[in-house]
Amino acid sequence: MASTMLLFSLLMAILSTTNAQIGVCYGMMGNNLPPRPEVIALYNQYNIRRMRLYDPDQAALQALRGTNIEVMLGVPNTELQGIAASQDNANAWVQNNVKNYADVKFRYIAVGNEVKPSDSFAQFLVPAMQNIRNALAGTGLGIKVSTAIDTGTLGVSFPPSDGSFKGEYMPILNPVIRFLVDTQAPLLVNLYPYFSYTGNTKDISLNYALFADPAPVVQDGSLQYHNLFDAILDAVYAALEKSGGGNLEIVISESGWPSDGGTATTVDNARTYNNNLIQHVKGGTPKKPGKPIETYIFALFDENNKEPEYEKHWGLFSPNKQLKYPVNFN
């Protein structure tokens, strides 16, 4: 009996470790979304253990108190300049949005999202990251500070081993990479095979984008690629190696597929992509096999205040809290 219980405990520990890799992004750009406490209850109901929150929404943070949900909390781009301007501003932000919520499990602070070289606030990104990290020093909470990039940063993505970043991004990315290496924090990457597919339907098959191609599609040296997600992610890893960040871990801070409003946007395609994504990230990529990839699905709800039309339809759930299609979060 004791040995049976031990095996059960070990199995539950393994499942917990594996399942914990999946989070869901909680966007709020809709005028018909449920109250925050009901949203947190939905995460618990479906055993979704991680959340990306794009800004320190106080009602959401209140509802997260005392839960076991791990949170990636965003510092919006609009706040980068102020936080970079003074350590006092960063200290106040951390006090108001992190330290005041000691019973919320913060995992990362994502400082900025998809900052581009042409953005007026680009120069403030790394100073803001540094000030937020300084403000967290001494808390003992183990919260990592990072930023989220998109794959538009790649100048070369094919074949994956030739992956490299665009030259115009390096004034941002070089100090970001140094910061992450120095602090042993992961790089956050918003990765969407959907956009790569819709941008080149002539050369990229839908099955390759949906993890639905049984045979290898791309041969890159000794590595074979059965899906577009792996090919893009390994291109980012290759670009990091060429930029002094070869040892960095990548967390997929957004990935998903819309169910309406654009090219190949069907409920069936969204169901196929997201369920295959959940299963696939347990096993790593051809370049980094066997290592689960921490991944956050975009998004929890359809958000009707977004444009263009396809941007309204990324949700796993409708605003009435009903799943749009079956999802196995485990």
Short mmCIF file of C-alpha atoms in Angstrom, two decimals:
data_model
loop_
_atom_site.label_atom_id
_atom_site.label_comp_id
_atom_site.label_asym_id
_atom_site.label_seq_id
_atom_site.Cartn_x
_atom_site.Cartn_y
_atom_site.Cartn_z
CA MET A 1 0.00 0.00 0.00
CA ALA A 2 2.81 2.39 0.94
CA SER A 3 4.58 1.71 -2.36
CA THR A 4 1.34 2.33 -4.27
CA MET A 5 0.87 5.67 -2.53
CA LEU A 6 4.48 6.61 -3.26
CA LEU A 7 4.04 5.83 -6.96
CA PHE A 8 0.82 7.89 -7.01
CA SER A 9 2.60 10.79 -5.33
CA LEU A 10 5.46 10.61 -7.82
CA LEU A 11 3.01 10.49 -10.73
CA MET A 12 1.15 13.55 -9.44
CA ALA A 13 4.45 15.39 -9.01
CA ILE A 14 5.45 14.57 -12.60
CA LEU A 15 2.04 15.66 -13.92
CA SER A 16 2.18 18.84 -11.89
CA THR A 17 5.64 19.70 -13.21
CA THR A 18 4.63 19.01 -16.80
CA ASN A 19 1.24 20.68 -16.64
CA ALA A 20 2.64 23.77 -14.96
CA GLN A 21 4.41 24.71 -18.19
CA ILE A 22 1.17 26.14 -19.66
CA GLY A 23 -0.23 29.54 -18.82
CA VAL A 24 -2.90 31.70 -20.43
CA CYS A 25 -2.72 35.44 -21.22
CA TYR A 26 -5.47 37.47 -19.58
CA GLY A 27 -6.17 40.42 -21.88
CA MET A 28 -8.88 42.90 -20.97
CA MET A 29 -9.61 44.77 -24.22
CA GLY A 30 -13.30 43.93 -24.25
CA ASN A 31 -16.40 45.68 -22.94
CA ASN A 32 -18.27 42.48 -22.11
CA LEU A 33 -15.75 40.49 -20.03
CA PRO A 34 -16.57 38.87 -16.67
CA PRO A 35 -15.61 40.47 -13.34
CA ARG A 36 -12.05 39.76 -12.22
CA PRO A 37 -12.99 37.32 -9.39
CA GLU A 38 -14.96 35.20 -11.88
CA VAL A 39 -11.96 35.14 -14.21
CA ILE A 40 -9.65 33.92 -11.45
CA ALA A 41 -12.24 31.28 -10.58
CA LEU A 42 -12.14 30.18 -14.23
CA TYR A 43 -8.36 29.68 -14.04
CA ASN A 44 -8.85 27.55 -10.94
CA GLN A 45 -11.76 25.61 -12.43
CA TYR A 46 -9.67 24.55 -15.42
CA ASN A 47 -6.45 24.13 -13.41
CA ILE A 48 -4.63 26.84 -15.36
CA ARG A 49 -1.69 27.50 -13.07
CA ARG A 50 -0.03 30.46 -14.79
CA MET A 51 -1.28 33.83 -16.01
CA ARG A 52 0.15 36.67 -18.04
CA LEU A 53 -1.29 39.99 -16.88
CA TYR A 54 -0.37 42.92 -19.12
CA ASP A 55 -0.58 45.66 -16.51
CA PRO A 56 -1.04 45.84 -12.73
CA ASP A 57 -4.82 45.83 -12.80
CA GLN A 58 -5.66 46.25 -9.11
CA ALA A 59 -8.95 44.35 -9.20
CA ALA A 60 -7.24 41.37 -10.85
CA LEU A 61 -4.38 41.45 -8.34
CA GLN A 62 -6.90 41.56 -5.48
CA ALA A 63 -8.69 38.53 -6.92
CA LEU A 64 -5.36 36.67 -7.23
CA ARG A 65 -4.62 36.96 -3.50
CA GLY A 66 -4.18 33.60 -1.83
CA THR A 67 -4.34 31.59 -5.06
CA ASN A 68 -1.65 29.26 -6.42
CA ILE A 69 -1.68 30.96 -9.83
CA GLU A 70 1.79 32.16 -10.86
CA VAL A 71 1.73 35.57 -12.51
CA MET A 72 3.77 37.22 -15.24
CA LEU A 73 3.05 40.88 -14.52
CA GLY A 74 3.58 43.51 -17.21
CA VAL A 75 4.99 47.00 -17.01
CA PRO A 76 3.21 48.75 -19.94
CA ASN A 77 5.26 50.54 -22.57
CA THR A 78 3.63 53.81 -21.54
CA GLU A 79 5.30 53.55 -18.12
CA LEU A 80 8.86 52.82 -19.26
CA GLN A 81 10.02 56.43 -19.36
CA GLY A 82 8.81 57.25 -15.86
CA ILE A 83 10.30 54.11 -14.33
CA ALA A 84 13.60 54.63 -16.14
CA ALA A 85 13.73 58.25 -14.97
CA SER A 86 14.24 57.48 -11.29
CA GLN A 87 14.78 54.61 -8.89
CA ASP A 88 12.12 56.14 -6.64
CA ASN A 89 9.51 55.71 -9.38
CA ALA A 90 10.51 52.06 -9.84
CA ASN A 91 10.45 51.49 -6.08
CA ALA A 92 6.93 52.95 -5.89
CA TRP A 93 5.74 50.76 -8.79
CA VAL A 94 7.09 47.61 -7.13
CA GLN A 95 5.71 48.61 -3.74
CA ASN A 96 2.22 49.35 -5.10
CA ASN A 97 1.94 46.40 -7.46
CA VAL A 98 4.15 43.63 -6.05
CA LYS A 99 5.09 44.12 -2.40
CA ASN A 100 1.55 45.17 -1.46
CA TYR A 101 0.39 41.79 -2.80
CA ALA A 102 2.60 39.51 -0.73
CA ASP A 103 0.04 36.71 -1.08
CA VAL A 104 0.19 36.75 -4.91
CA LYS A 105 2.72 34.44 -6.59
CA PHE A 106 4.64 36.65 -9.01
CA ARG A 107 6.90 34.72 -11.38
CA TYR A 108 8.16 37.38 -13.79
CA ILE A 109 7.94 41.12 -14.31
CA ALA A 110 7.71 41.71 -18.07
CA VAL A 111 9.03 45.24 -18.59
CA GLY A 112 7.71 46.44 -21.93
CA ASN A 113 6.12 44.44 -24.73
CA GLU A 114 7.41 44.22 -28.32
CA VAL A 115 9.41 47.47 -28.07
CA LYS A 116 10.66 48.54 -31.50
CA PRO A 117 13.71 50.69 -32.35
CA SER A 118 11.43 53.38 -33.79
CA ASP A 119 9.41 53.68 -30.56
CA SER A 120 9.99 56.95 -28.71
CA PHE A 121 10.37 55.00 -25.46
CA ALA A 122 12.86 52.40 -26.76
CA GLN A 123 15.79 54.11 -25.04
CA PHE A 124 14.10 53.67 -21.66
CA LEU A 125 13.57 49.89 -21.88
CA VAL A 126 16.78 48.57 -20.28
CA PRO A 127 17.07 51.36 -17.67
CA ALA A 128 13.50 50.55 -16.64
CA MET A 129 14.35 46.84 -16.42
CA GLN A 130 17.36 47.65 -14.26
CA ASN A 131 15.39 49.93 -11.93
CA ILE A 132 12.62 47.36 -11.49
CA ARG A 133 15.22 44.71 -10.67
CA ASN A 134 16.87 47.05 -8.18
CA ALA A 135 13.48 47.64 -6.56
CA LEU A 136 12.95 43.90 -6.20
CA ALA A 137 16.39 43.33 -4.68
CA GLY A 138 16.24 42.07 -1.14
CA THR A 139 12.64 40.88 -1.36
CA GLY A 140 13.75 37.25 -1.48
CA LEU A 141 10.86 36.54 -3.85
CA GLY A 142 12.98 35.22 -6.72
CA ILE A 143 11.03 37.25 -9.29
CA LYS A 144 12.85 37.46 -12.63
CA VAL A 145 12.78 40.66 -14.69
CA SER A 146 12.62 40.41 -18.48
CA THR A 147 10.95 41.89 -21.57
CA ALA A 148 8.86 40.38 -24.37
CA ILE A 149 10.03 40.57 -28.00
CA ASP A 150 8.27 39.42 -31.14
CA THR A 151 9.79 37.42 -33.99
CA GLY A 152 9.79 40.52 -36.20
CA THR A 153 13.19 41.03 -34.55
CA LEU A 154 14.56 38.25 -36.78
CA GLY A 155 16.31 39.33 -39.96
CA VAL A 156 16.98 35.72 -41.00
CA SER A 157 14.78 32.84 -39.83
CA PHE A 158 15.35 30.15 -42.49
CA PRO A 159 16.91 27.73 -42.17
CA PRO A 160 16.61 27.89 -38.38
CA SER A 161 20.36 27.46 -37.82
CA ASP A 162 20.97 30.69 -39.79
CA GLY A 163 18.67 32.66 -37.48
CA SER A 164 19.91 36.17 -36.74
CA PHE A 165 18.45 39.43 -35.49
CA LYS A 166 17.92 42.52 -37.64
CA GLY A 167 20.73 45.03 -37.34
CA GLU A 168 18.37 47.86 -36.44
CA TYR A 169 17.19 45.94 -33.35
CA MET A 170 20.66 45.40 -31.90
CA PRO A 171 20.85 48.75 -30.02
CA ILE A 172 17.87 47.43 -28.02
CA LEU A 173 18.66 43.72 -27.99
CA ASN A 174 22.36 43.86 -27.10
CA PRO A 175 21.79 45.51 -23.69
CA VAL A 176 18.66 43.38 -23.11
CA ILE A 177 20.65 40.20 -23.73
CA ARG A 178 23.48 41.37 -21.47
CA PHE A 179 20.98 42.17 -18.72
CA LEU A 180 19.32 38.75 -19.01
CA VAL A 181 22.65 36.90 -19.06
CA ASP A 182 23.87 38.82 -16.02
CA THR A 183 20.65 38.18 -14.06
CA GLN A 184 20.04 34.62 -15.36
CA ALA A 185 16.54 35.57 -16.48
CA PRO A 186 14.78 34.12 -19.55
CA LEU A 187 13.95 36.03 -22.71
CA LEU A 188 10.19 36.33 -23.30
CA VAL A 189 9.15 35.73 -26.92
CA ASN A 190 5.74 36.27 -28.49
CA LEU A 191 5.72 33.59 -31.20
CA TYR A 192 2.93 33.21 -33.75
CA PRO A 193 3.17 30.64 -36.55
CA TYR A 194 -0.22 32.05 -37.61
CA PHE A 195 1.34 35.27 -38.86
CA SER A 196 4.24 33.49 -40.58
CA TYR A 197 1.74 31.22 -42.34
CA THR A 198 -0.67 33.95 -43.44
CA GLY A 199 2.27 36.02 -44.66
CA ASN A 200 3.48 33.23 -46.97
CA THR A 201 0.74 30.70 -47.73
CA LYS A 202 2.47 29.84 -51.01
CA ASP A 203 5.51 28.30 -49.32
CA ILE A 204 4.16 27.33 -45.88
CA SER A 205 1.51 24.65 -45.53
CA LEU A 206 -1.34 24.94 -43.05
CA ASN A 207 -0.54 21.53 -41.56
CA TYR A 208 3.06 22.63 -40.90
CA ALA A 209 1.74 25.68 -39.03
CA LEU A 210 -0.80 23.61 -37.03
CA PHE A 211 1.61 20.88 -35.78
CA ALA A 212 -0.33 18.53 -38.06
CA ASP A 213 2.36 17.43 -40.54
CA PRO A 214 3.40 13.83 -39.78
CA ALA A 215 6.54 13.95 -41.96
CA PRO A 216 9.51 16.30 -41.58
CA VAL A 217 9.11 19.38 -43.76
CA VAL A 218 12.46 21.11 -43.24
CA GLN A 219 15.88 19.47 -43.02
CA ASP A 220 18.47 21.75 -41.41
CA GLY A 221 21.75 19.87 -41.17
CA SER A 222 21.04 16.90 -38.91
CA LEU A 223 17.84 18.47 -37.53
CA GLN A 224 14.37 17.78 -38.89
CA TYR A 225 11.42 20.12 -38.45
CA HIS A 226 7.84 18.86 -38.42
CA ASN A 227 6.27 22.19 -37.47
CA LEU A 228 6.71 25.92 -37.91
CA PHE A 229 6.70 26.69 -34.16
CA ASP A 230 9.93 24.74 -33.63
CA ALA A 231 11.56 26.27 -36.71
CA ILE A 232 10.85 29.83 -35.55
CA LEU A 233 11.86 29.16 -31.95
CA ASP A 234 15.14 27.52 -32.94
CA ALA A 235 15.84 30.49 -35.24
CA VAL A 236 15.56 32.74 -32.17
CA TYR A 237 17.89 30.43 -30.24
CA ALA A 238 20.39 30.59 -33.14
CA ALA A 239 20.12 34.40 -33.21
CA LEU A 240 20.79 34.53 -29.47
CA GLU A 241 23.91 32.37 -29.91
CA LYS A 242 25.21 34.88 -32.44
CA SER A 243 24.51 37.75 -30.00
CA GLY A 244 26.10 36.53 -26.78
CA GLY A 245 22.94 34.94 -25.39
CA GLY A 246 23.50 31.29 -26.24
CA ASN A 247 22.78 30.13 -22.70
CA LEU A 248 19.52 32.04 -22.29
CA GLU A 249 16.27 30.21 -21.77
CA ILE A 250 13.25 31.30 -23.80
CA VAL A 251 9.74 31.52 -22.38
CA ILE A 252 6.95 31.73 -24.96
CA SER A 253 5.01 34.68 -23.57
CA GLU A 254 2.30 34.53 -26.26
CA SER A 255 1.20 32.02 -28.88
CA GLY A 256 -2.19 31.17 -30.29
CA TRP A 257 -4.51 31.05 -33.31
CA PRO A 258 -7.62 33.14 -34.02
CA SER A 259 -10.94 31.43 -34.67
CA ASP A 260 -12.56 34.03 -36.96
CA GLY A 261 -12.05 37.22 -38.92
CA GLY A 262 -9.11 36.42 -41.22
CA THR A 263 -7.19 33.90 -43.32
CA ALA A 264 -7.49 30.30 -42.03
CA THR A 265 -9.30 31.55 -38.92
CA THR A 266 -11.67 28.72 -38.07
CA VAL A 267 -12.67 27.24 -34.74
CA ASP A 268 -11.24 23.92 -35.90
CA ASN A 269 -7.84 25.44 -36.74
CA ALA A 270 -7.71 27.28 -33.40
CA ARG A 271 -8.62 24.08 -31.56
CA THR A 272 -6.01 22.08 -33.47
CA TYR A 273 -3.23 24.62 -32.94
CA ASN A 274 -3.78 25.27 -29.26
CA ASN A 275 -4.28 21.65 -28.23
CA ASN A 276 -1.26 20.55 -30.26
CA LEU A 277 0.76 23.43 -28.77
CA ILE A 278 -0.05 22.30 -25.22
CA GLN A 279 1.13 18.77 -25.95
CA HIS A 280 4.11 19.78 -28.06
CA VAL A 281 5.84 22.14 -25.63
CA LYS A 282 6.32 19.33 -23.13
CA GLY A 283 9.15 17.97 -25.28
CA GLY A 284 11.34 20.84 -26.50
CA THR A 285 12.58 21.61 -30.03
CA PRO A 286 15.00 19.82 -32.38
CA LYS A 287 17.78 22.18 -31.23
CA LYS A 288 16.85 21.88 -27.54
CA PRO A 289 15.18 18.46 -27.22
CA GLY A 290 13.72 17.06 -24.03
CA LYS A 291 13.34 20.41 -22.25
CA PRO A 292 9.75 21.57 -21.68
CA ILE A 293 9.01 25.06 -23.00
CA GLU A 294 7.14 27.33 -20.61
CA THR A 295 4.32 28.72 -22.77
CA TYR A 296 1.46 31.18 -22.39
CA ILE A 297 -1.50 30.80 -24.75
CA PHE A 298 -2.98 33.96 -26.18
CA ALA A 299 -5.61 34.52 -25.03
CA LEU A 300 -8.19 33.75 -22.38
CA PHE A 301 -11.12 35.66 -23.94
CA ASP A 302 -12.23 37.09 -27.23
CA GLU A 303 -11.68 40.86 -26.92
CA ASN A 304 -14.19 42.91 -28.90
CA ASN A 305 -12.44 46.28 -28.55
CA LYS A 306 -9.53 45.18 -30.75
CA GLU A 307 -8.97 45.84 -34.46
CA PRO A 308 -8.75 44.48 -37.14
CA GLU A 309 -11.48 41.86 -37.01
CA TYR A 310 -9.27 38.79 -36.53
CA GLU A 311 -7.75 40.41 -33.41
CA LYS A 312 -11.12 40.03 -31.68
CA HIS A 313 -11.13 36.22 -31.87
CA TRP A 314 -8.06 34.76 -30.11
CA GLY A 315 -9.88 33.62 -26.99
CA LEU A 316 -10.08 30.08 -25.68
CA PHE A 317 -13.27 31.25 -23.97
CA SER A 318 -16.16 33.42 -25.03
CA PRO A 319 -16.95 36.32 -22.69
CA ASN A 320 -19.73 34.17 -21.19
CA LYS A 321 -16.94 31.91 -19.81
CA GLN A 322 -17.78 29.01 -22.11
CA LEU A 323 -14.93 27.24 -23.90
CA LYS A 324 -15.20 27.82 -27.65
CA TYR A 325 -13.83 24.31 -28.25
CA PRO A 326 -12.50 21.47 -26.08
CA VAL A 327 -9.08 22.23 -24.60
CA ASN A 328 -7.00 19.79 -22.57
CA PHE A 329 -4.90 22.09 -20.38
CA ASN A 330 -3.02 19.01 -19.10
#
